[in-house]
mmCIF file of C-alpha atoms and ligand atoms in Angstrom:
data_model
loop_
_atom_site.group_PDB
_atom_site.id
_atom_site.type_symbol
_atom_site.label_atom_id
_atom_site.label_comp_id
_atom_site.label_asym_id
_atom_site.label_seq_id
_atom_site.Cartn_x
_atom_site.Cartn_y
_atom_site.Cartn_z
ATOM 1 C CA MET A 172 26.582 -1.657 28.820
ATOM 2 C CA ARG A 173 27.866 2.003 28.687
ATOM 3 C CA THR A 174 26.091 4.994 28.103
ATOM 4 C CA ILE A 175 27.813 8.014 26.953
ATOM 5 C CA ALA A 176 26.561 11.486 26.768
ATOM 6 C CA ILE A 177 28.078 13.903 23.928
ATOM 7 C CA PHE A 178 27.792 17.346 25.388
ATOM 8 C CA ASN A 179 28.958 20.996 24.889
ATOM 9 C CA HIS A 180 26.679 24.214 25.013
ATOM 10 C CA LYS A 181 28.315 25.570 22.317
ATOM 11 C CA GLY A 182 26.871 24.955 18.673
ATOM 12 C CA GLY A 183 28.248 23.065 15.888
ATOM 13 C CA VAL A 184 31.171 21.923 17.438
ATOM 14 C CA GLY A 185 30.708 18.264 15.992
ATOM 15 C CA LYS A 186 28.197 16.495 18.682
ATOM 16 C CA THR A 187 25.718 15.128 16.359
ATOM 17 C CA THR A 188 28.709 14.006 13.966
ATOM 18 C CA THR A 189 30.652 12.772 16.884
ATOM 19 C CA VAL A 190 27.530 10.400 17.891
ATOM 20 C CA SER A 191 26.706 9.119 14.307
ATOM 21 C CA THR A 192 30.168 8.572 13.240
ATOM 22 C CA MET A 193 31.128 6.794 16.790
ATOM 23 C CA ALA A 194 27.942 4.991 16.727
ATOM 24 C CA ASP A 195 28.411 3.810 13.129
ATOM 25 C CA ILE A 196 32.098 2.773 13.712
ATOM 26 C CA LEU A 197 31.036 0.683 16.906
ATOM 27 C CA ALA A 198 28.470 -0.893 15.110
ATOM 28 C CA ILE A 199 29.985 -1.756 11.635
ATOM 29 C CA ASP A 200 33.587 -2.285 12.473
ATOM 30 C CA TYR A 201 33.174 -4.014 15.873
ATOM 31 C CA GLY A 202 29.951 -5.181 15.612
ATOM 32 C CA LYS A 203 28.413 -3.620 18.826
ATOM 33 C CA ARG A 204 24.871 -3.294 19.380
ATOM 34 C CA VAL A 205 24.344 0.612 19.661
ATOM 35 C CA LEU A 206 21.710 2.702 20.580
ATOM 36 C CA VAL A 207 21.398 6.409 19.870
ATOM 37 C CA ILE A 208 19.417 8.844 21.591
ATOM 38 C CA ASP A 209 18.175 12.047 20.078
ATOM 39 C CA ALA A 210 17.924 14.434 23.231
ATOM 40 C CA ASP A 211 18.101 17.555 20.793
ATOM 41 C CA PRO A 212 14.775 19.543 19.309
ATOM 42 C CA GLN A 213 16.827 20.196 16.450
ATOM 43 C CA GLY A 214 16.596 16.370 15.570
ATOM 44 C CA ASN A 215 19.536 16.470 13.373
ATOM 45 C CA LEU A 216 20.720 13.144 14.546
ATOM 46 C CA SER A 217 17.054 11.829 13.408
ATOM 47 C CA MET A 218 17.609 13.166 10.426
ATOM 48 C CA PHE A 219 20.747 11.875 9.565
ATOM 49 C CA TYR A 220 19.374 8.375 10.337
ATOM 50 C CA GLY A 221 16.027 8.893 8.497
ATOM 51 C CA VAL A 222 13.696 8.432 11.472
ATOM 52 C CA GLU A 223 10.965 10.608 12.222
ATOM 53 C CA PRO A 224 9.582 10.263 15.694
ATOM 54 C CA ASP A 225 5.935 8.643 15.483
ATOM 55 C CA GLU A 226 3.583 9.216 18.555
ATOM 56 C CA GLY A 227 4.828 7.169 21.223
ATOM 57 C CA ASN A 228 8.527 6.474 20.133
ATOM 58 C CA SER A 229 10.203 9.667 20.883
ATOM 59 C CA THR A 230 12.775 11.205 23.427
ATOM 60 C CA LEU A 231 9.781 13.518 24.420
ATOM 61 C CA ASP A 232 7.915 10.234 24.975
ATOM 62 C CA LEU A 233 10.669 8.926 27.201
ATOM 63 C CA PHE A 234 10.735 12.063 29.248
ATOM 64 C CA MET A 235 7.187 12.865 29.656
ATOM 65 C CA GLY A 236 6.118 9.167 30.485
ATOM 66 C CA THR A 237 3.861 8.529 28.179
ATOM 67 C CA HIS A 238 4.477 4.723 28.329
ATOM 68 C CA GLU A 239 4.913 2.286 31.130
ATOM 69 C CA PRO A 240 8.701 1.860 31.290
ATOM 70 C CA VAL A 241 8.796 -0.852 28.202
ATOM 71 C CA TYR A 242 11.667 0.515 26.635
ATOM 72 C CA SER A 243 11.337 -1.220 23.260
ATOM 73 C CA ASP A 244 8.344 0.919 22.517
ATOM 74 C CA TRP A 245 10.379 3.541 22.248
ATOM 75 C CA ILE A 246 13.161 2.242 20.078
ATOM 76 C CA SER A 247 13.202 2.350 16.428
ATOM 77 C CA SER A 248 15.860 0.905 13.752
ATOM 78 C CA ALA A 249 17.572 3.321 11.934
ATOM 79 C CA ARG A 250 18.407 2.887 8.107
ATOM 80 C CA THR A 251 20.011 -0.322 7.177
ATOM 81 C CA ASP A 252 23.251 0.565 6.186
ATOM 82 C CA ALA A 253 24.008 1.446 9.646
ATOM 83 C CA PRO A 254 22.962 -1.271 12.390
ATOM 84 C CA VAL A 255 21.974 1.462 15.012
ATOM 85 C CA ASP A 256 18.996 1.611 16.662
ATOM 86 C CA ILE A 257 17.311 5.250 17.772
ATOM 87 C CA ILE A 258 15.012 6.865 19.836
ATOM 88 C CA PRO A 259 14.802 9.915 17.681
ATOM 89 C CA SER A 260 13.370 13.646 18.246
ATOM 90 C CA ASP A 261 11.603 16.910 16.520
ATOM 91 C CA THR A 262 10.999 20.104 17.750
ATOM 92 C CA ALA A 263 8.266 18.881 20.156
ATOM 93 C CA LEU A 264 11.023 18.231 22.496
ATOM 94 C CA VAL A 265 10.597 21.688 23.761
ATOM 95 C CA GLN A 266 7.421 20.497 25.417
ATOM 96 C CA ALA A 267 9.397 18.429 27.680
ATOM 97 C CA GLU A 268 11.415 21.490 28.675
ATOM 98 C CA ALA A 269 8.673 23.194 29.295
ATOM 99 C CA ALA A 270 7.191 20.963 31.275
ATOM 100 C CA ALA A 271 10.097 20.609 33.263
ATOM 101 C CA LEU A 272 10.404 24.311 33.911
ATOM 102 C CA LYS A 273 6.863 24.401 35.007
ATOM 103 C CA GLU A 274 7.697 21.613 37.350
ATOM 104 C CA ASP A 275 4.670 19.280 35.659
ATOM 105 C CA ALA A 276 5.055 16.115 37.435
ATOM 106 C CA ARG A 277 4.789 14.050 34.067
ATOM 107 C CA PHE A 278 8.255 15.130 33.538
ATOM 108 C CA ASN A 279 10.511 12.425 34.596
ATOM 109 C CA ARG A 280 13.836 13.938 35.315
ATOM 110 C CA HIS A 281 15.174 10.279 35.703
ATOM 111 C CA ALA A 282 13.740 9.229 32.371
ATOM 112 C CA MET A 283 17.182 8.281 31.199
ATOM 113 C CA SER A 284 18.284 6.438 34.295
ATOM 114 C CA ASP A 285 15.157 4.588 34.266
ATOM 115 C CA LEU A 286 15.831 3.511 30.595
ATOM 116 C CA PHE A 287 19.143 2.382 31.114
ATOM 117 C CA ARG A 288 17.783 0.466 34.179
ATOM 118 C CA ALA A 289 15.187 -1.170 31.794
ATOM 119 C CA ILE A 290 17.597 -2.299 29.325
ATOM 120 C CA ARG A 291 20.087 -3.716 31.681
ATOM 121 C CA GLU A 292 17.236 -5.638 33.445
ATOM 122 C CA ASP A 293 15.814 -6.774 29.661
ATOM 123 C CA ALA A 294 19.593 -7.920 28.945
ATOM 124 C CA ASP A 295 19.442 -10.142 31.946
ATOM 125 C CA ALA A 296 16.141 -11.551 31.749
ATOM 126 C CA PRO A 297 16.205 -15.438 30.955
ATOM 127 C CA ASP A 298 13.871 -14.980 28.085
ATOM 128 C CA ALA A 299 15.848 -15.374 25.008
ATOM 129 C CA ASP A 300 13.710 -13.061 22.773
ATOM 130 C CA ASN A 301 14.257 -9.956 25.088
ATOM 131 C CA ARG A 302 18.064 -11.011 25.322
ATOM 132 C CA GLN A 303 18.656 -9.617 21.661
ATOM 133 C CA SER A 304 17.513 -6.146 23.012
ATOM 134 C CA ALA A 305 20.889 -5.870 25.029
ATOM 135 C CA TYR A 306 23.060 -2.744 23.822
ATOM 136 C CA ASP A 307 26.709 -2.469 24.254
ATOM 137 C CA TYR A 308 26.616 1.165 24.058
ATOM 138 C CA VAL A 309 24.222 3.751 24.244
ATOM 139 C CA LEU A 310 25.020 7.307 22.718
ATOM 140 C CA ILE A 311 23.205 10.523 23.794
ATOM 141 C CA ASP A 312 23.395 13.466 21.093
ATOM 142 C CA CYS A 313 22.659 16.696 23.533
ATOM 143 C CA SER A 314 21.371 19.543 22.373
ATOM 144 C CA PRO A 315 24.007 23.118 22.326
ATOM 145 C CA ALA A 316 22.287 24.202 25.595
ATOM 146 C CA PHE A 317 22.076 23.485 29.154
ATOM 147 C CA SER A 318 18.605 22.098 28.674
ATOM 148 C CA GLN A 319 16.535 20.106 31.571
ATOM 149 C CA VAL A 320 16.820 17.173 28.873
ATOM 150 C CA SER A 321 20.774 17.811 28.653
ATOM 151 C CA LEU A 322 21.067 17.989 32.740
ATOM 152 C CA ALA A 323 19.455 14.342 32.833
ATOM 153 C CA ALA A 324 21.628 12.987 30.284
ATOM 154 C CA LEU A 325 25.035 14.254 31.583
ATOM 155 C CA ARG A 326 23.807 13.308 35.025
ATOM 156 C CA ASP A 327 22.898 9.626 34.294
ATOM 157 C CA ALA A 328 25.316 8.848 31.466
ATOM 158 C CA ASP A 329 28.311 6.603 32.593
ATOM 159 C CA ASP A 330 30.800 9.001 30.287
ATOM 160 C CA ILE A 331 30.813 12.347 28.868
ATOM 161 C CA ILE A 332 32.388 13.494 25.717
ATOM 162 C CA VAL A 333 32.940 17.183 24.906
ATOM 163 C CA PRO A 334 33.735 17.894 21.495
ATOM 164 C CA ILE A 335 34.998 21.109 20.836
ATOM 165 C CA THR A 336 36.961 23.004 18.199
ATOM 166 C CA THR A 337 39.926 25.101 18.300
ATOM 167 C CA ASP A 338 38.837 28.654 17.868
ATOM 168 C CA LEU A 339 38.906 30.964 20.742
ATOM 169 C CA PHE A 340 35.495 30.911 21.704
ATOM 170 C CA SER A 341 34.924 27.307 21.925
ATOM 171 C CA THR A 342 37.874 27.136 23.957
ATOM 172 C CA MET A 343 37.379 29.619 26.355
ATOM 173 C CA GLY A 344 33.663 28.267 26.773
ATOM 174 C CA MET A 345 35.029 25.187 27.874
ATOM 175 C CA ALA A 346 35.298 26.247 31.615
ATOM 176 C CA THR A 347 31.572 26.824 31.757
ATOM 177 C CA VAL A 348 30.976 23.497 30.245
ATOM 178 C CA LEU A 349 32.823 21.694 32.693
ATOM 179 C CA LYS A 350 31.215 24.019 35.679
ATOM 180 C CA GLN A 351 27.966 22.798 34.293
ATOM 181 C CA ILE A 352 28.977 19.102 34.744
ATOM 182 C CA MET A 353 30.099 19.587 37.688
ATOM 183 C CA ARG A 354 26.678 20.842 39.091
ATOM 184 C CA ALA A 355 25.077 18.133 37.181
ATOM 185 C CA ARG A 356 27.398 15.345 38.574
ATOM 186 C CA LYS A 357 27.987 13.683 42.048
ATOM 187 C CA ASP A 358 31.556 12.669 40.796
ATOM 188 C CA GLY A 359 32.296 16.161 39.575
ATOM 189 C CA LEU A 360 34.431 15.666 36.432
ATOM 190 C CA ASN A 361 35.370 11.925 36.782
ATOM 191 C CA SER A 362 32.837 10.799 34.217
ATOM 192 C CA VAL A 363 34.183 13.190 31.348
ATOM 193 C CA ALA A 364 36.260 10.458 29.284
ATOM 194 C CA GLY A 365 37.667 13.520 27.440
ATOM 195 C CA VAL A 366 37.542 16.350 25.299
ATOM 196 C CA LEU A 367 37.661 15.691 21.649
ATOM 197 C CA VAL A 368 39.198 18.246 19.393
ATOM 198 C CA ASN A 369 37.338 18.337 15.997
ATOM 199 C CA LYS A 370 37.571 20.279 12.846
ATOM 200 C CA TYR A 371 41.375 20.302 13.698
ATOM 201 C CA GLN A 372 43.534 22.640 10.928
ATOM 202 C CA ARG A 373 46.909 23.192 12.407
ATOM 203 C CA VAL A 374 47.196 26.716 10.435
ATOM 204 C CA GLU A 375 43.849 27.764 12.245
ATOM 205 C CA ASP A 376 45.202 27.088 15.541
ATOM 206 C CA PRO A 377 47.714 30.287 15.829
ATOM 207 C CA ASN A 378 46.734 30.675 19.421
ATOM 208 C CA GLY A 379 48.266 27.144 20.341
ATOM 209 C CA LEU A 380 44.606 25.989 21.779
ATOM 210 C CA LEU A 381 45.528 22.289 21.264
ATOM 211 C CA THR A 382 48.698 22.680 23.108
ATOM 212 C CA TYR A 383 46.657 24.476 26.176
ATOM 213 C CA LEU A 384 43.974 21.742 25.956
ATOM 214 C CA ARG A 385 46.546 19.109 26.316
ATOM 215 C CA ASN A 386 48.574 21.160 29.494
ATOM 216 C CA GLN A 387 45.138 21.687 31.429
ATOM 217 C CA LYS A 388 45.074 19.068 34.007
ATOM 218 C CA ALA A 389 41.107 19.557 34.867
ATOM 219 C CA VAL A 390 40.077 17.172 32.302
ATOM 220 C CA PRO A 391 41.732 14.757 29.918
ATOM 221 C CA THR A 392 41.875 15.463 26.267
ATOM 222 C CA PHE A 393 41.736 12.608 23.694
ATOM 223 C CA GLU A 394 45.375 12.445 22.076
ATOM 224 C CA THR A 395 43.486 11.911 18.536
ATOM 225 C CA VAL A 396 42.140 15.072 17.168
ATOM 226 C CA ILE A 397 39.640 14.823 14.378
ATOM 227 C CA ARG A 398 40.698 17.016 11.294
ATOM 228 C CA LYS A 399 38.481 18.972 9.336
ATOM 229 C CA SER A 400 37.266 17.347 6.091
ATOM 230 C CA LYS A 401 34.720 18.330 3.448
ATOM 231 C CA LYS A 402 33.630 14.794 3.149
ATOM 232 C CA VAL A 403 32.089 14.739 6.675
ATOM 233 C CA VAL A 404 29.674 17.637 5.523
ATOM 234 C CA SER A 405 28.929 15.868 2.494
ATOM 235 C CA ALA A 406 28.279 12.485 4.192
ATOM 236 C CA GLY A 407 26.204 14.314 6.786
ATOM 237 C CA ALA A 408 24.109 15.844 3.967
ATOM 238 C CA ASP A 409 23.435 12.514 2.183
ATOM 239 C CA GLY A 410 22.690 10.571 5.763
ATOM 240 C CA VAL A 411 25.506 8.215 4.936
ATOM 241 C CA PRO A 412 28.039 6.893 7.572
ATOM 242 C CA LEU A 413 31.193 8.567 7.072
ATOM 243 C CA ILE A 414 33.210 5.481 7.367
ATOM 244 C CA LYS A 415 31.343 4.239 4.281
ATOM 245 C CA PHE A 416 31.034 7.590 2.211
ATOM 246 C CA SER A 417 34.763 8.333 2.405
ATOM 247 C CA PRO A 418 36.508 5.779 4.662
ATOM 248 C CA ARG A 419 39.960 6.898 3.743
ATOM 249 C CA CYS A 420 39.293 10.595 4.514
ATOM 250 C CA ALA A 421 41.214 12.222 7.067
ATOM 251 C CA ALA A 422 37.940 12.498 9.565
ATOM 252 C CA ALA A 423 37.094 8.775 8.917
ATOM 253 C CA ARG A 424 40.578 7.824 9.930
ATOM 254 C CA ASP A 425 40.829 9.990 12.597
ATOM 255 C CA TYR A 426 37.057 8.823 14.107
ATOM 256 C CA ARG A 427 38.276 5.120 13.918
ATOM 257 C CA ALA A 428 41.535 5.906 16.030
ATOM 258 C CA PHE A 429 39.410 7.866 18.268
ATOM 259 C CA VAL A 430 36.926 5.097 18.731
ATOM 260 C CA ALA A 431 39.828 3.003 19.295
ATOM 261 C CA GLU A 432 41.416 5.191 21.794
ATOM 262 C CA TYR A 433 38.201 5.541 23.655
ATOM 263 C CA MET A 434 37.631 1.839 23.839
ATOM 264 C CA ALA A 435 41.179 1.075 25.116
ATOM 265 C CA LYS A 436 40.681 3.838 27.731
ATOM 266 C CA LYS A 437 37.583 2.297 29.018
ATOM 267 C CA GLY A 438 39.128 -1.111 28.655
ATOM 268 C CA ASP A 439 37.088 -2.501 25.778
ATOM 269 C CA ARG A 440 39.362 -4.969 24.164
ATOM 270 C CA ASN A 441 36.186 -5.457 21.780
ATOM 271 C CA GLY A 442 34.338 -7.712 24.115
ATOM 272 C CA LYS A 443 31.496 -6.953 25.822
ATOM 273 C CA ALA A 444 31.223 -3.166 27.184
HETATM 274 N N1 LIG B 667 35.627 17.257 11.045
HETATM 275 C C1 LIG B 667 34.743 17.761 10.578
HETATM 276 N N2 LIG B 667 35.179 18.342 9.307
HETATM 277 C C2 LIG B 667 34.315 19.184 8.708
HETATM 278 N N3 LIG B 667 32.977 19.675 9.137
HETATM 279 C C3 LIG B 667 32.700 19.219 10.296
HETATM 280 C C4 LIG B 667 33.394 18.364 11.036
HETATM 281 N N4 LIG B 667 32.718 17.864 12.070
HETATM 282 C C5 LIG B 667 31.368 18.493 11.946
HETATM 283 N N5 LIG B 667 31.463 18.828 10.693
HETATM 284 C C6 LIG B 667 30.460 19.852 10.535
HETATM 285 O O1 LIG B 667 30.185 20.828 10.981
HETATM 286 C C7 LIG B 667 28.711 21.138 11.062
HETATM 287 C C8 LIG B 667 28.186 21.168 12.620
HETATM 288 O O2 LIG B 667 28.254 19.729 13.170
HETATM 289 P P1 LIG B 667 27.272 19.020 14.001
HETATM 290 O O3 LIG B 667 25.715 19.105 13.616
HETATM 291 O O4 LIG B 667 27.846 17.720 14.273
HETATM 292 O O5 LIG B 667 27.686 19.921 14.981
HETATM 293 P P2 LIG B 667 26.694 19.841 16.519
HETATM 294 O O6 LIG B 667 27.666 20.625 17.740
HETATM 295 O O7 LIG B 667 25.970 19.045 16.705
HETATM 296 O O8 LIG B 667 25.856 21.368 16.164
HETATM 297 P P3 LIG B 667 24.577 21.688 17.013
HETATM 298 O O9 LIG B 667 24.952 22.201 18.232
HETATM 299 O O10 LIG B 667 23.935 22.659 16.386
HETATM 300 O O11 LIG B 667 23.695 20.389 17.485
HETATM 301 C C9 LIG B 667 28.010 20.074 10.030
HETATM 302 O O12 LIG B 667 27.732 20.534 9.028
HETATM 303 C C10 LIG B 667 29.229 18.816 10.097
HETATM 304 O O13 LIG B 667 29.009 18.144 8.909
HETATM 305 MG MG1 LIG B 668 23.872 18.668 17.156
#
């Protein structure tokens, strides 16, 4: 199982789009078992997958220790056209943030790693019923903030993917993102799988920021860039996986190439992660 946090403190760069599209490609094209975690009180990922948190099944419950660590209680199946499971969120997740700031003992800073351990233990259990709950990939959609929940995801995930757009402010913000990741992780920037350029339009990159990103040595930038495509907005509004909504659009093709690049980088030759 590989766990991946998708993070940038800049808003609107495509974190949620990357989580859902990557999850859908892994599940639909590769038959991987995928869990997504909505770690953003905006709840955009949950809206996309059409899942509202019920009492007891949300990321808030995960962090506030509402349950014994029986992770299957938290997990809902997303809509049927994408075989992806989800731990949903809504605005109530801000309560976790408030609790963390008040140093309320109920806030479990290790909720993510506890969950990952529980999933791994369950997958290893000899009981056949439990085995089907093993996941190949867990993708975490972070909020555009250095929240305590984001920090927990950044600290505990195996990999971090940083979506970015090639406008000047977004690129300037990258140094801050990397600094925060350094603070959150013991292994510094080693876990950054890569910076993923999104909404790319050659004509809109007059400052050559793509070249800058590729030349800087602090963190890798994925070879694949995701081109800007109106279909992404429409697929998101309809709650349909992009690869089903418009399989041939530039962004769908780019996301498929990106997932292939990511898997090759991580040595997943379509076997178990
Ligand atoms: N490649 C793309 N082409 C065109 N539009 C895109 C692309 N990627 C994302 N978008 C659109 O940009 C908007 C923001 O994307 P998204 O919600 O994924 O960003 P985010 O980083 O998760 O935002 P937030 O920081 O608010 O959580 C959405 O309307 C989405 O449909
Ligand atoms: Mg988002």
